[in-house]
PDB file of N, CA and C in Angstrom:
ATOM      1  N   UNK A  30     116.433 -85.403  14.611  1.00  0.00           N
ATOM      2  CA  UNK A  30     116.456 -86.851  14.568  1.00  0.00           C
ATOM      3  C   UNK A  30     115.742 -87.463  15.775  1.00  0.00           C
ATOM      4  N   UNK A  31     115.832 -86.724  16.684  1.00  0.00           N
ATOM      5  CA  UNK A  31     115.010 -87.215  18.132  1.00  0.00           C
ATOM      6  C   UNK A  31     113.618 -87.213  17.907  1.00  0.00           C
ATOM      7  N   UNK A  32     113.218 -86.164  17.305  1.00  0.00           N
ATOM      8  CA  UNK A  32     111.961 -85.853  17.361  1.00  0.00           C
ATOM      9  C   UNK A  32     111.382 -87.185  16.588  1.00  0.00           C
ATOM     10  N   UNK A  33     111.789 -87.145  15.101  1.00  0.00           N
ATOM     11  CA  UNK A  33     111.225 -88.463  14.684  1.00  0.00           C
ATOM     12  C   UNK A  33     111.344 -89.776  15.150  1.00  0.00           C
ATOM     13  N   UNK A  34     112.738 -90.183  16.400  1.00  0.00           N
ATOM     14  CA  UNK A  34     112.156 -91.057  16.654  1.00  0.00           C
ATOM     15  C   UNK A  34     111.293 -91.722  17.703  1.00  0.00           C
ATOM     16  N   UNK A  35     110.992 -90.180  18.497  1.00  0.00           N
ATOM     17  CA  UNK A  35     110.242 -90.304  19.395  1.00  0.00           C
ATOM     18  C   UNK A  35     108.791 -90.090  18.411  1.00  0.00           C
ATOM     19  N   UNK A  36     108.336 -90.114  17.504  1.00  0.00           N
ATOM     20  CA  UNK A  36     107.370 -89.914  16.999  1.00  0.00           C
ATOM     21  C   UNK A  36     106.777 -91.056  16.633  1.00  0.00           C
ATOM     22  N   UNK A  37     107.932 -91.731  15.864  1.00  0.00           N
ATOM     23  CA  UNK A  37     107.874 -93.155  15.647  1.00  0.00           C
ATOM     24  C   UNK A  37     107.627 -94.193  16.733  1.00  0.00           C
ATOM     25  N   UNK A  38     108.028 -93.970  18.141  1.00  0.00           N
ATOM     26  CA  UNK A  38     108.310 -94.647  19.136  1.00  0.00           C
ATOM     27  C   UNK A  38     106.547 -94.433  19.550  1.00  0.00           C
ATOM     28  N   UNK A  39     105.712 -93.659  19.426  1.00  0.00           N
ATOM     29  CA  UNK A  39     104.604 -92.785  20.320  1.00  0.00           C
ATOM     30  C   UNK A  39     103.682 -93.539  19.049  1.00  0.00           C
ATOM     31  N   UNK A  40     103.568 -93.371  17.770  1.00  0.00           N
ATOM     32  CA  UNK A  40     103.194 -94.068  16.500  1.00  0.00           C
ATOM     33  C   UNK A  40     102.961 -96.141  17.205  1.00  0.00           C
ATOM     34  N   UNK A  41     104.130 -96.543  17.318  1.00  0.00           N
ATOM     35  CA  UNK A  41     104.144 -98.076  17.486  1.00  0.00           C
ATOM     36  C   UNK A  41     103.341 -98.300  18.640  1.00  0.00           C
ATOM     37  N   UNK A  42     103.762 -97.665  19.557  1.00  0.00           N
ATOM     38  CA  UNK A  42     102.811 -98.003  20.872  1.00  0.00           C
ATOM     39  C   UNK A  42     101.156 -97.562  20.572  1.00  0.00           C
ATOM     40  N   UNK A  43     101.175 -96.994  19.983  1.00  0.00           N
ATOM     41  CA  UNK A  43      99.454 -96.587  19.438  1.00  0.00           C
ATOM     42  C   UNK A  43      98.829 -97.812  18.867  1.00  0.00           C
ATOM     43  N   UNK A  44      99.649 -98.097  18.051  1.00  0.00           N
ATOM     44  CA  UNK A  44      99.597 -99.352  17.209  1.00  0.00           C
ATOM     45  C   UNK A  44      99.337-100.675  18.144  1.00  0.00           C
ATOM     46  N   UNK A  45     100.669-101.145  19.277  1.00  0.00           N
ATOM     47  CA  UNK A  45     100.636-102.189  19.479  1.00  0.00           C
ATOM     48  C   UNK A  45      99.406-102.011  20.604  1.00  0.00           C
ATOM     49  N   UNK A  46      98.467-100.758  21.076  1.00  0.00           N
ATOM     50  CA  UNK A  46      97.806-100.481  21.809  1.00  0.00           C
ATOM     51  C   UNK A  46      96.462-101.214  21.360  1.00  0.00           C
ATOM     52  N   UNK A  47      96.486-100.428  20.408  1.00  0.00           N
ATOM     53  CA  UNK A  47      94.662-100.968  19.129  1.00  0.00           C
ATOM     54  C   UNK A  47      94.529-102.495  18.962  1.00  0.00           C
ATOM     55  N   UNK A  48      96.076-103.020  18.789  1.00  0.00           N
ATOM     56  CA  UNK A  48      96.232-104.371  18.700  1.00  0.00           C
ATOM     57  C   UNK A  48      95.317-105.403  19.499  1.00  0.00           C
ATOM     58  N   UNK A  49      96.175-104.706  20.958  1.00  0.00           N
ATOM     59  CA  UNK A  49      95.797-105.177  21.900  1.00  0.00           C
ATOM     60  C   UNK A  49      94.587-105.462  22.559  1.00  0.00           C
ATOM     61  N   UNK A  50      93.921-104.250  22.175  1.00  0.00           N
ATOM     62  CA  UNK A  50      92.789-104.197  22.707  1.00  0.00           C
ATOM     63  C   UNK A  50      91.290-104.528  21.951  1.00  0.00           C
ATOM     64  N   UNK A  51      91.703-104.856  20.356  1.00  0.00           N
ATOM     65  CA  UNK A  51      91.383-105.731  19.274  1.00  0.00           C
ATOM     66  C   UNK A  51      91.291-107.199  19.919  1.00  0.00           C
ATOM     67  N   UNK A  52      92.314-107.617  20.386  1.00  0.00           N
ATOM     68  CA  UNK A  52      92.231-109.410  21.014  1.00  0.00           C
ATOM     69  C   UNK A  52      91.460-109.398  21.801  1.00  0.00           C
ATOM     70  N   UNK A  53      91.647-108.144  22.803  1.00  0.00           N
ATOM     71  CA  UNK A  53      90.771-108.830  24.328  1.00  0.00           C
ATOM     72  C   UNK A  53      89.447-108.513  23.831  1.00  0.00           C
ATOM     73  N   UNK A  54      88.893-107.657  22.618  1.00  0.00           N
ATOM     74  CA  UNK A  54      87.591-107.541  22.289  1.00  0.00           C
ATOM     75  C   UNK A  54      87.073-109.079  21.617  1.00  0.00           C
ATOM     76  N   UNK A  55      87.884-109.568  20.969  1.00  0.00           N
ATOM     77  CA  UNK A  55      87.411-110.772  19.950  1.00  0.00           C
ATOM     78  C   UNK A  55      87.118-111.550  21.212  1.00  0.00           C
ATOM     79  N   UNK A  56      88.667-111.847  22.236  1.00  0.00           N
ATOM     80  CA  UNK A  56      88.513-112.985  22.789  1.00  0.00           C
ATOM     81  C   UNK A  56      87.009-112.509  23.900  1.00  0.00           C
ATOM     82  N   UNK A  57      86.723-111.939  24.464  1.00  0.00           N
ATOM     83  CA  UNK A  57      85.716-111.319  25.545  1.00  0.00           C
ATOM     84  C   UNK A  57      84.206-111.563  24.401  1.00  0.00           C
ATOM     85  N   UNK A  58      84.210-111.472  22.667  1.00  0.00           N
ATOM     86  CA  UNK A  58      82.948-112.028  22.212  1.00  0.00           C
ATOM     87  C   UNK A  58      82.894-113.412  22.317  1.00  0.00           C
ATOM     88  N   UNK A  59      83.653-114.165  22.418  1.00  0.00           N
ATOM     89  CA  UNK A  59      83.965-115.487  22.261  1.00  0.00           C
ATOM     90  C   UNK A  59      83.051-116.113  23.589  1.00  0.00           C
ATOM     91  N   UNK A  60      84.292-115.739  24.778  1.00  0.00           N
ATOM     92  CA  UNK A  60      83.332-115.624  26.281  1.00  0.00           C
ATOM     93  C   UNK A  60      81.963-115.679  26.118  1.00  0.00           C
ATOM     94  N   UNK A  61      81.234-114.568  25.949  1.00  0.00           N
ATOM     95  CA  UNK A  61      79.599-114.282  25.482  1.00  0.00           C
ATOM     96  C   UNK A  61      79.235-115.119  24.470  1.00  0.00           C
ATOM     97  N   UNK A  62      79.429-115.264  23.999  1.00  0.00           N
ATOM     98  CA  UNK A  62      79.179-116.687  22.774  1.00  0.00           C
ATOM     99  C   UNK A  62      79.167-117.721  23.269  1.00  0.00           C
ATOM    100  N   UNK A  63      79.928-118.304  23.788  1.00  0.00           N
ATOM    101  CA  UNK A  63      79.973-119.521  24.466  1.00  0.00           C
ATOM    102  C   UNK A  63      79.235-119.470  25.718  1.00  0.00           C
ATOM    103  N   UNK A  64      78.918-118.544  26.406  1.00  0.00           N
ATOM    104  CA  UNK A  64      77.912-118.597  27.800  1.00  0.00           C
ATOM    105  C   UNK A  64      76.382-118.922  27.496  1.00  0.00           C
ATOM    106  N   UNK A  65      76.078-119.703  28.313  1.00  0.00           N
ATOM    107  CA  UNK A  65      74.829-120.496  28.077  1.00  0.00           C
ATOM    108  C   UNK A  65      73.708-119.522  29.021  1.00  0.00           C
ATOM    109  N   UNK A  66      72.787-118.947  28.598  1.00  0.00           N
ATOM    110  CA  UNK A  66      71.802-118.209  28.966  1.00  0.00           C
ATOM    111  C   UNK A  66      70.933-119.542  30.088  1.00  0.00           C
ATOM    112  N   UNK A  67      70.583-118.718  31.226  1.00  0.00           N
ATOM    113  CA  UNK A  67      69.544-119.286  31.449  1.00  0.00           C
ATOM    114  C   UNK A  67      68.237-118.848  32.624  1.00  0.00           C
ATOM    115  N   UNK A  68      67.321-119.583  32.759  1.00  0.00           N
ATOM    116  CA  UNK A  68      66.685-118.730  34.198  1.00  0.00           C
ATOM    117  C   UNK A  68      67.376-118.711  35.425  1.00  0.00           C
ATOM    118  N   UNK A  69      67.360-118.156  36.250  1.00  0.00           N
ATOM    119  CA  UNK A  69      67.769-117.736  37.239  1.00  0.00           C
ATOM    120  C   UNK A  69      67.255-118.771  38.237  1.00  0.00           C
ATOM    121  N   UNK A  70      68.156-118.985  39.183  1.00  0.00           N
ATOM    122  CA  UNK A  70      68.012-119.920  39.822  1.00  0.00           C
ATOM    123  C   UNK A  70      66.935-119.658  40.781  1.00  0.00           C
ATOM    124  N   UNK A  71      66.381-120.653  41.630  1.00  0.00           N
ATOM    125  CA  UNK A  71      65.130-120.444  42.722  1.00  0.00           C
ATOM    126  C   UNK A  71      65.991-119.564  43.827  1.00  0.00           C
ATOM    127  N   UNK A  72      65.371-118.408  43.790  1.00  0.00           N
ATOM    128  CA  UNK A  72      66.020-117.957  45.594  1.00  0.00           C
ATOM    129  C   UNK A  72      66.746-116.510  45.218  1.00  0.00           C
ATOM    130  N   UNK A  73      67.383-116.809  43.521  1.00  0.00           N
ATOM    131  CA  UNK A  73      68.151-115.768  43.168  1.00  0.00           C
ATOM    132  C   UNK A  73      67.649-114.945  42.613  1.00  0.00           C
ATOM    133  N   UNK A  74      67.952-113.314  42.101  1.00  0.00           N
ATOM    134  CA  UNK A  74      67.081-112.783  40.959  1.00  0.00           C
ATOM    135  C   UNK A  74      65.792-111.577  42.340  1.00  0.00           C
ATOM    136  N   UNK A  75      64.951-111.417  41.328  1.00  0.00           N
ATOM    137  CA  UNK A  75      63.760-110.261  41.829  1.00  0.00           C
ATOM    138  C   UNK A  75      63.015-111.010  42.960  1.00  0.00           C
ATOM    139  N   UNK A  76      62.786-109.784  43.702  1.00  0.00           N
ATOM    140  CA  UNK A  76      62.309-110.803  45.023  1.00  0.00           C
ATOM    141  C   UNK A  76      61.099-110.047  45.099  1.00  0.00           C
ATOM    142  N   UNK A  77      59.809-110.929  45.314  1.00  0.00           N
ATOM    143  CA  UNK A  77      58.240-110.420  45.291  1.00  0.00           C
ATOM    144  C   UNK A  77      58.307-109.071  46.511  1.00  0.00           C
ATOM    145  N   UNK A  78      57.465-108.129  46.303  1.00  0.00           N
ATOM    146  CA  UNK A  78      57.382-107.297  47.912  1.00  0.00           C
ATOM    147  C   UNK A  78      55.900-107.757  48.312  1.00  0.00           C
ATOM    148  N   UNK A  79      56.308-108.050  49.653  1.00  0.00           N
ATOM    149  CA  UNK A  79      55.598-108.604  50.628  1.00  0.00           C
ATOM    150  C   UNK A  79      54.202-107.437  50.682  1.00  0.00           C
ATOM    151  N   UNK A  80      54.570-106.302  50.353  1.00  0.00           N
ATOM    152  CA  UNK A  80      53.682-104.748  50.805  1.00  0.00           C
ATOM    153  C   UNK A  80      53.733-103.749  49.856  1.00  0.00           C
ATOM    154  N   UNK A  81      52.601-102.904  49.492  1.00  0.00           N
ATOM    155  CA  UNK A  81      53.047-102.174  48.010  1.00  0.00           C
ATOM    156  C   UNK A  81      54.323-100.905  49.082  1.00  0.00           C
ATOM    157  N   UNK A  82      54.282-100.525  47.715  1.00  0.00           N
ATOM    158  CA  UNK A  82      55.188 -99.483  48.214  1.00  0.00           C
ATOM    159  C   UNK A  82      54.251 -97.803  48.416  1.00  0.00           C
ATOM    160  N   UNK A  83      54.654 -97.327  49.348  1.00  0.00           N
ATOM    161  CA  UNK A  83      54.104 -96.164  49.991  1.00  0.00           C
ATOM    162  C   UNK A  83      54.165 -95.211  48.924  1.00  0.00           C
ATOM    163  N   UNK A  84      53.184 -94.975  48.145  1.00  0.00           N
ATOM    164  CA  UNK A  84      52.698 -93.501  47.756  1.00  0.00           C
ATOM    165  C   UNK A  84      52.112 -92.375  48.208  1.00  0.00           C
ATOM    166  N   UNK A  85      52.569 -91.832  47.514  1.00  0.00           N
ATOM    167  CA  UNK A  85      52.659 -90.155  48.218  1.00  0.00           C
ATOM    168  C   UNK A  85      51.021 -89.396  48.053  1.00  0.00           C
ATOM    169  N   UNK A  86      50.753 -88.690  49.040  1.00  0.00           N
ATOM    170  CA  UNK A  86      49.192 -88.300  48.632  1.00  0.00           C
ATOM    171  C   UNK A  86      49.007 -87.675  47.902  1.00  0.00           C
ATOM    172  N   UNK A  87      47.804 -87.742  47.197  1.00  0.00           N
ATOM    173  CA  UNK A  87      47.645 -86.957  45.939  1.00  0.00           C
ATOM    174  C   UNK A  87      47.347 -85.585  45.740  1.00  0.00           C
ATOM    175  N   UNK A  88      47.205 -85.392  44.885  1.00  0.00           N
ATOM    176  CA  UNK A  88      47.702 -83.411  44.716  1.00  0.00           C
ATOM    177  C   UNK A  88      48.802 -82.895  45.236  1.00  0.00           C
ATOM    178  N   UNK A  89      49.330 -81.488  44.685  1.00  0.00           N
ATOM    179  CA  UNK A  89      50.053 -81.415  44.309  1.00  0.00           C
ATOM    180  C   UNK A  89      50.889 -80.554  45.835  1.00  0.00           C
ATOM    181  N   UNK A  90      52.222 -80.467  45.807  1.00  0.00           N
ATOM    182  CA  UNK A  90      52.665 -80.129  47.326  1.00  0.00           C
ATOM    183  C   UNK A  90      52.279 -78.726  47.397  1.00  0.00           C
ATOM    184  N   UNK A  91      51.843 -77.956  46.375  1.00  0.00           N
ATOM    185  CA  UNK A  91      51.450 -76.564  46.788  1.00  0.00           C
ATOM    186  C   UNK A  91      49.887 -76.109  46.877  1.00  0.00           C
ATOM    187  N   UNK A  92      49.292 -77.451  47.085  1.00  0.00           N
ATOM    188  CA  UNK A  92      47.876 -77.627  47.458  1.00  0.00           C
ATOM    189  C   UNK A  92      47.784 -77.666  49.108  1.00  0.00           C
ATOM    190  N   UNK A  93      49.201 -78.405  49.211  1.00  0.00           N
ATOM    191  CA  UNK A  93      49.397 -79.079  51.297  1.00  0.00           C
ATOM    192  C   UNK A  93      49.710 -77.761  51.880  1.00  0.00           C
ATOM    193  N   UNK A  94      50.697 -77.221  51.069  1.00  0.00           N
ATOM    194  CA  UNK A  94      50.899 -75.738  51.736  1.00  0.00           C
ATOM    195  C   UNK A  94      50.001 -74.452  51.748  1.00  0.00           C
ATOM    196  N   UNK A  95      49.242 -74.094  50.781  1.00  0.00           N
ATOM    197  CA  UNK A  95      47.952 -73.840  50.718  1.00  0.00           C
ATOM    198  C   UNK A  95      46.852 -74.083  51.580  1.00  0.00           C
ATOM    199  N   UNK A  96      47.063 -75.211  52.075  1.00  0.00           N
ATOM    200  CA  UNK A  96      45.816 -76.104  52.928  1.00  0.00           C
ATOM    201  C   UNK A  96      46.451 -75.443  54.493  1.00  0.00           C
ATOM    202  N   UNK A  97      47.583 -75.904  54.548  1.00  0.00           N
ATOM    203  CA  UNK A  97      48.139 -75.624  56.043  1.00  0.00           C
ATOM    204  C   UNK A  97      48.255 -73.690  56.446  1.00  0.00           C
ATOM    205  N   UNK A  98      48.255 -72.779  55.152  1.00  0.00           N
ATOM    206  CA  UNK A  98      48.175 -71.624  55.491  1.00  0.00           C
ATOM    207  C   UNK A  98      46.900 -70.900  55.854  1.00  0.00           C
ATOM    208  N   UNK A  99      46.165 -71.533  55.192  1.00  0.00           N
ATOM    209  CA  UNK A  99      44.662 -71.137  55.195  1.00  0.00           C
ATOM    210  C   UNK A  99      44.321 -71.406  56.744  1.00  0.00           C
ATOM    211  N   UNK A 100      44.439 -73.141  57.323  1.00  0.00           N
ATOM    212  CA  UNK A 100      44.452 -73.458  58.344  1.00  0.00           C
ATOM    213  C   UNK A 100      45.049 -72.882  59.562  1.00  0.00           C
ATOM    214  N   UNK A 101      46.380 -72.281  59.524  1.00  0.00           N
ATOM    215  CA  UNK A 101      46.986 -72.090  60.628  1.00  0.00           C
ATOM    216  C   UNK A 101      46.592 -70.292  60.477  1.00  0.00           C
ATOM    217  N   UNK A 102      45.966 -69.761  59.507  1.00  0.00           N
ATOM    218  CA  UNK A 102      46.298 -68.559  59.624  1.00  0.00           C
ATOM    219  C   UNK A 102      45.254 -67.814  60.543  1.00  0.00           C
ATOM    220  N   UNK A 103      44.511 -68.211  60.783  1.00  0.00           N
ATOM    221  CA  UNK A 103      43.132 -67.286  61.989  1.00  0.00           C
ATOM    222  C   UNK A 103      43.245 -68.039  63.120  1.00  0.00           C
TER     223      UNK A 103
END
């Protein structure tokens, strides 16, 4: 008799769980629905770079090591 009504008890809370988390999904589309999109304010958001960004020299790193063995080796 325990068993079922701990089964039953483990059953409802599953239940009033899905419930639950059913509302805060509807109410949280609602939120997003009602929020007004817009541009981003001056100042806020992606900021230009002043300087590109540092790339790496070309070819490949076992060309540099290659280069530096040849070099250092006589």
């Amino acid at each position: 008799m325990e068993i079922a009504v701990t089964i039953a008890v483990i059953i409802l809370v599953i239940i009033v769980g899905m419930f639950l988390i059913h509302r805060l999904n509807a109410q949280q589309d609602e939120r997003i629905g009602a929020f007004r999109y817009s541009d981003a304010l001056p100042g806020i958001g992606r900021r230009n770079r002043k300087s590109p960004r540092a790339t790496a020299p070309k070819g490949s790193p076992a060309d540099a090591t290659r280069r530096e063995r040849r070099d250092g080796s006589r």
